[in-house]
mmCIF file of C-alpha atoms in Angstrom:
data_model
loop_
_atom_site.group_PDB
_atom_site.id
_atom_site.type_symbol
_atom_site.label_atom_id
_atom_site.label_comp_id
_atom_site.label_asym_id
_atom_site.label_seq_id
_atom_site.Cartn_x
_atom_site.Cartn_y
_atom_site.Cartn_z
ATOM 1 C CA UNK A 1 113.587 111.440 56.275
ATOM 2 C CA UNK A 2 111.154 112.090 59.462
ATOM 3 C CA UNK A 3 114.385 111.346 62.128
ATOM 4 C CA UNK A 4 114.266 115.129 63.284
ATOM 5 C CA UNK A 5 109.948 115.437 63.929
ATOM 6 C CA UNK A 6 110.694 112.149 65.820
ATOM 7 C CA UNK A 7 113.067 113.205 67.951
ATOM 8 C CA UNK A 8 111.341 116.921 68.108
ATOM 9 C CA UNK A 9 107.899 114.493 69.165
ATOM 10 C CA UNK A 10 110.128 112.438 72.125
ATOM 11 C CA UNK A 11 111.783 115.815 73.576
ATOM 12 C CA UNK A 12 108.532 117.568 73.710
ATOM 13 C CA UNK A 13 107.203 114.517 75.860
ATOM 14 C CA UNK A 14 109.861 114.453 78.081
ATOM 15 C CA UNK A 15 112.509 111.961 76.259
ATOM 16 C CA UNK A 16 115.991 112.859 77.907
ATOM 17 C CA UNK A 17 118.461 114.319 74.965
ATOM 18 C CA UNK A 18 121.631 113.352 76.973
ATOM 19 C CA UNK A 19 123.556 115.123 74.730
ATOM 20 C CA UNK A 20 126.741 113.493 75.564
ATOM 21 C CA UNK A 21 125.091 109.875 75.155
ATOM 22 C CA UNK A 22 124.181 108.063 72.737
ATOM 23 C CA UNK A 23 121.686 109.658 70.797
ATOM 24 C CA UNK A 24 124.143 112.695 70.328
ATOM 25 C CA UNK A 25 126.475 109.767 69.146
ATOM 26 C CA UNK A 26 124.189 108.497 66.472
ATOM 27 C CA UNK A 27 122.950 111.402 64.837
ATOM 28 C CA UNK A 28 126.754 112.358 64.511
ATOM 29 C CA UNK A 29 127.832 109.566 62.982
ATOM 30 C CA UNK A 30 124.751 109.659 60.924
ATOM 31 C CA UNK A 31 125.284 113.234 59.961
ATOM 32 C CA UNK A 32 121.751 113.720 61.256
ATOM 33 C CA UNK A 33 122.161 117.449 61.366
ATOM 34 C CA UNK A 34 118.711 118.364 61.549
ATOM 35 C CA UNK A 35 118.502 115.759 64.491
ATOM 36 C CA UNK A 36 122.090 117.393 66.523
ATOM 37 C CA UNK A 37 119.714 120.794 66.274
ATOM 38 C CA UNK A 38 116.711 119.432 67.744
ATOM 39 C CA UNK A 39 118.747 117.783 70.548
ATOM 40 C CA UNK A 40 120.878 120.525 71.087
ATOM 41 C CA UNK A 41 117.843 123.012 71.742
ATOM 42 C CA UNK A 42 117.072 120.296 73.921
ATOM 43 C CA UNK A 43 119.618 119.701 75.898
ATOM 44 C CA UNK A 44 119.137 121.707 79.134
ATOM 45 C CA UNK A 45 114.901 121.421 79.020
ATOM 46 C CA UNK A 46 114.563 118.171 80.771
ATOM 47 C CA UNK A 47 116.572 118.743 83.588
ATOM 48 C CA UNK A 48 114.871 121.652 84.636
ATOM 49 C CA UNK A 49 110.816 119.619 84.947
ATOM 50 C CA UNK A 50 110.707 117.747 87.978
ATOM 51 C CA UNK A 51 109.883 113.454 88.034
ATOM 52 C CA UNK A 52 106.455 113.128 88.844
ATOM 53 C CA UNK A 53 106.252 109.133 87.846
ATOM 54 C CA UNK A 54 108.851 106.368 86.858
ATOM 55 C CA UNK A 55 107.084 103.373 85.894
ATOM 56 C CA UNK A 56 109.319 100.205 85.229
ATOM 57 C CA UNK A 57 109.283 97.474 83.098
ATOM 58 C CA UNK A 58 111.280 94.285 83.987
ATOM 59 C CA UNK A 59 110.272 91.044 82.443
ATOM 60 C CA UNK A 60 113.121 89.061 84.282
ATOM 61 C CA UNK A 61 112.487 90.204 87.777
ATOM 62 C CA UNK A 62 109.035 91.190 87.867
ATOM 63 C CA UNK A 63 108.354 92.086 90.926
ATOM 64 C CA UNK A 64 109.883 95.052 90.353
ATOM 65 C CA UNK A 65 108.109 96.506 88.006
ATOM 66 C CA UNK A 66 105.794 98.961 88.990
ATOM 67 C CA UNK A 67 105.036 102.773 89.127
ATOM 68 C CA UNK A 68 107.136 104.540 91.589
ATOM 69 C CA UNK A 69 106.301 108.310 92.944
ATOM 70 C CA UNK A 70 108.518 110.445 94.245
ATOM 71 C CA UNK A 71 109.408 111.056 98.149
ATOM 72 C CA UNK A 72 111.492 113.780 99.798
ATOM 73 C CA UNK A 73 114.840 113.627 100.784
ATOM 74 C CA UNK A 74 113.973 113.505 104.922
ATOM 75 C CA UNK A 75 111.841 110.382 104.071
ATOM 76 C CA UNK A 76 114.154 107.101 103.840
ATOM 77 C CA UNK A 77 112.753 104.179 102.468
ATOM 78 C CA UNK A 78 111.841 101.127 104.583
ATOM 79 C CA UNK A 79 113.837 98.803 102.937
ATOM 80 C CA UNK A 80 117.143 100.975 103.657
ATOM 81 C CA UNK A 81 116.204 101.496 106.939
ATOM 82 C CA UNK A 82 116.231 97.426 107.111
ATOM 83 C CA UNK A 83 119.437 97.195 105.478
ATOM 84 C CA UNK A 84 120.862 99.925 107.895
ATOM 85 C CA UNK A 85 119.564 98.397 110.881
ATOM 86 C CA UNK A 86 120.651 94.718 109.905
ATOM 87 C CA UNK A 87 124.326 95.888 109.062
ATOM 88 C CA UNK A 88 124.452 97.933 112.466
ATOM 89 C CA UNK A 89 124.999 101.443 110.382
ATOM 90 C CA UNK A 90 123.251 104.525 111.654
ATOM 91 C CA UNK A 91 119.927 104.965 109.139
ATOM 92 C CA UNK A 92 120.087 108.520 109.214
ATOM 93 C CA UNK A 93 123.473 109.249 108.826
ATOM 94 C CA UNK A 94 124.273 106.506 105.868
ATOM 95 C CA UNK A 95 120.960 107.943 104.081
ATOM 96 C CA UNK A 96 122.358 111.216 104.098
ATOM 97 C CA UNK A 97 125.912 110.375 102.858
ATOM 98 C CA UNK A 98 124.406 108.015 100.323
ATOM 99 C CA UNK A 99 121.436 109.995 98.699
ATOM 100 C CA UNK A 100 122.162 111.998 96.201
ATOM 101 C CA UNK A 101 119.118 112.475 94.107
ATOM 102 C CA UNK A 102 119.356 115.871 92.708
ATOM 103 C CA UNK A 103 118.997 119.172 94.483
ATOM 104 C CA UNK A 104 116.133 118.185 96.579
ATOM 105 C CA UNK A 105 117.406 114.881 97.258
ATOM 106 C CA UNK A 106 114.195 112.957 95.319
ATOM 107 C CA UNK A 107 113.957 109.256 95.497
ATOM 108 C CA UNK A 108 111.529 107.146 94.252
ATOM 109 C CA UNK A 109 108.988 104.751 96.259
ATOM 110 C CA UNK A 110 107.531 101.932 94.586
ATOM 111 C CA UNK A 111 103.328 101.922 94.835
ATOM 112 C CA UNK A 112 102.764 98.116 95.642
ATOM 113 C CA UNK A 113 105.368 97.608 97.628
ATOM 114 C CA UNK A 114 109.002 98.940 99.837
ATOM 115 C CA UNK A 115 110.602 99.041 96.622
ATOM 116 C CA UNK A 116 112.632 101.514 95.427
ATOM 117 C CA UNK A 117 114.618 103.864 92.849
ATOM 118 C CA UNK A 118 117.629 106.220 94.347
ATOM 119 C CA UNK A 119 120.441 107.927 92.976
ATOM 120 C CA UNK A 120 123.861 107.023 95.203
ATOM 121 C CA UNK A 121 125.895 109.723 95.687
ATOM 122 C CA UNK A 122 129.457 107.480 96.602
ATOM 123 C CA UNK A 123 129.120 105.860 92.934
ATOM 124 C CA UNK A 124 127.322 108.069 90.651
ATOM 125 C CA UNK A 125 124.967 104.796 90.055
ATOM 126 C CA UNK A 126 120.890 105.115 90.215
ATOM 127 C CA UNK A 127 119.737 101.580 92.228
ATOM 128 C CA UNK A 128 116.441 99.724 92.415
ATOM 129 C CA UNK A 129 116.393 98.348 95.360
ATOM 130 C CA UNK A 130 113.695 95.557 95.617
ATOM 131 C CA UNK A 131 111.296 95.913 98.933
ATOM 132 C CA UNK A 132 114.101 94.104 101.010
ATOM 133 C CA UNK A 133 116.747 96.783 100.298
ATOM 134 C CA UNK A 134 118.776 95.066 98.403
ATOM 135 C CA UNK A 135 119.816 96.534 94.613
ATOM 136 C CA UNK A 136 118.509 94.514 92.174
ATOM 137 C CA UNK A 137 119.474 96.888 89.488
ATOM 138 C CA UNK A 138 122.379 99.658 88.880
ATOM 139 C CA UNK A 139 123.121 102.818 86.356
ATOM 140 C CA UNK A 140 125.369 105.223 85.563
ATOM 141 C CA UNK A 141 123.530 108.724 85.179
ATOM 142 C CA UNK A 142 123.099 111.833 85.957
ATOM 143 C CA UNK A 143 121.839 112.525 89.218
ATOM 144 C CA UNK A 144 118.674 114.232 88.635
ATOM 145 C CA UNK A 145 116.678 111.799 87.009
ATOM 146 C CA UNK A 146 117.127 107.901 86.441
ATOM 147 C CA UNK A 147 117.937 106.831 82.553
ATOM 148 C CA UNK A 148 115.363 105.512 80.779
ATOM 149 C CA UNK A 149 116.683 103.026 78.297
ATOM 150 C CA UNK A 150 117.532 99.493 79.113
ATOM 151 C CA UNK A 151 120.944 99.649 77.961
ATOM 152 C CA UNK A 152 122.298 101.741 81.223
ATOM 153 C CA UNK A 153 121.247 99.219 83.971
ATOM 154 C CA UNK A 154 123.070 96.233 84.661
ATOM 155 C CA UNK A 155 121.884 93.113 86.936
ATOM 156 C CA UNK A 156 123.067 93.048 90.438
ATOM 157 C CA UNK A 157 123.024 89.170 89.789
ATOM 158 C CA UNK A 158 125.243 89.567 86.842
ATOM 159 C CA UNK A 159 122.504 88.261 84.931
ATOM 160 C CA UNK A 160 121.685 89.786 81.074
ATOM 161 C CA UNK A 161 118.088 91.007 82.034
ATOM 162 C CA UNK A 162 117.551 94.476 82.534
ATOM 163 C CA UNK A 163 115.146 96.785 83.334
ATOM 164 C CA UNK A 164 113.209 99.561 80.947
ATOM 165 C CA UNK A 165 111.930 102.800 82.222
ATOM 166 C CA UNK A 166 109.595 105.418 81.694
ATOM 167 C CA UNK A 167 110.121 108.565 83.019
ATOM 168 C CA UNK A 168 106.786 110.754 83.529
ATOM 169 C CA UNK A 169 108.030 114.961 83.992
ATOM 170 C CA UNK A 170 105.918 117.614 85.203
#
């Protein structure tokens, strides 16, 4: 079978091997050996190329979706600051304590709009936050780079619709 030059073709475009998810999980219980390789020599490659793009796909709620570039950590977004402001919470201090994108602190600002993608720091969860700065969405993952599938995210809503992203990587 092809399963290893597929997943050799996804890595080398920037797929995420998470080897302690669940494509590590499948090609075990597949006995995919050929697969566990290719991941394997994957497994520390993606972390080290920077997000250039996330572009996100959300059929239920689409006003999110959208291509979102990344900002630096001493930006905050607008919709934050809103939230900050509303709730009476210092904006600079709660952005600090609560952004935890990586070692540079990356977040992720929404093109069309004040929407945006951040990793918080207090609950290991990525959020995409719709342009009022409220989370729409919420993932477990690591924090230098949001998970692509749409099997991490969950609703804020508690609805069943979730969103699907691709990740672009210098």
């Amino acid at each position: 079978n092809n399963l290893a030059i597929g997943a050799q073709a996804l890595l080398s475009f920037g797929a995420d091997p998470d080897a302690h998810g669940p494509p590590f999980d499948v090609a075990m219980n597949a006995e995919a050996k050929d697969v566990l390789a290719v991941l394997e020599r994957f497994e520390t490659r993606v972390e080290s190329k920077r997000v250039t793009k996330i572009v996100v796909y959300a059929e239920a709620e689409p006003s999110m979706s959208g291509t979102y570039l990344p900002k630096p950590r001493t930006e905050v977004p607008e919709g934050f600051k809103d939230v900050c402001v509303e709730n009476g919470w210092d904006v600079e201090a709660t952005w600090v304590k609560l952004n935890g994108g990586g070692e540079d602190g990356a977040w992720y600002k929404k093109t069309e709009d004040k929407s945006y993608i951040y990793h918080n720091a207090l609950d290991g969860s990525w959020w995409i936050d719709g342009p009022d700065g409220l989370g729409v969405y919420k993932g477990v993952g690591p924090d230098w780079a949001p998970m692509g599938m749409s099997t991490a995210w969950k609703a804020i809503d508690g609805g069943s619709h979730t969103p699907t992203l691709a990740i672009y990587r210098s």
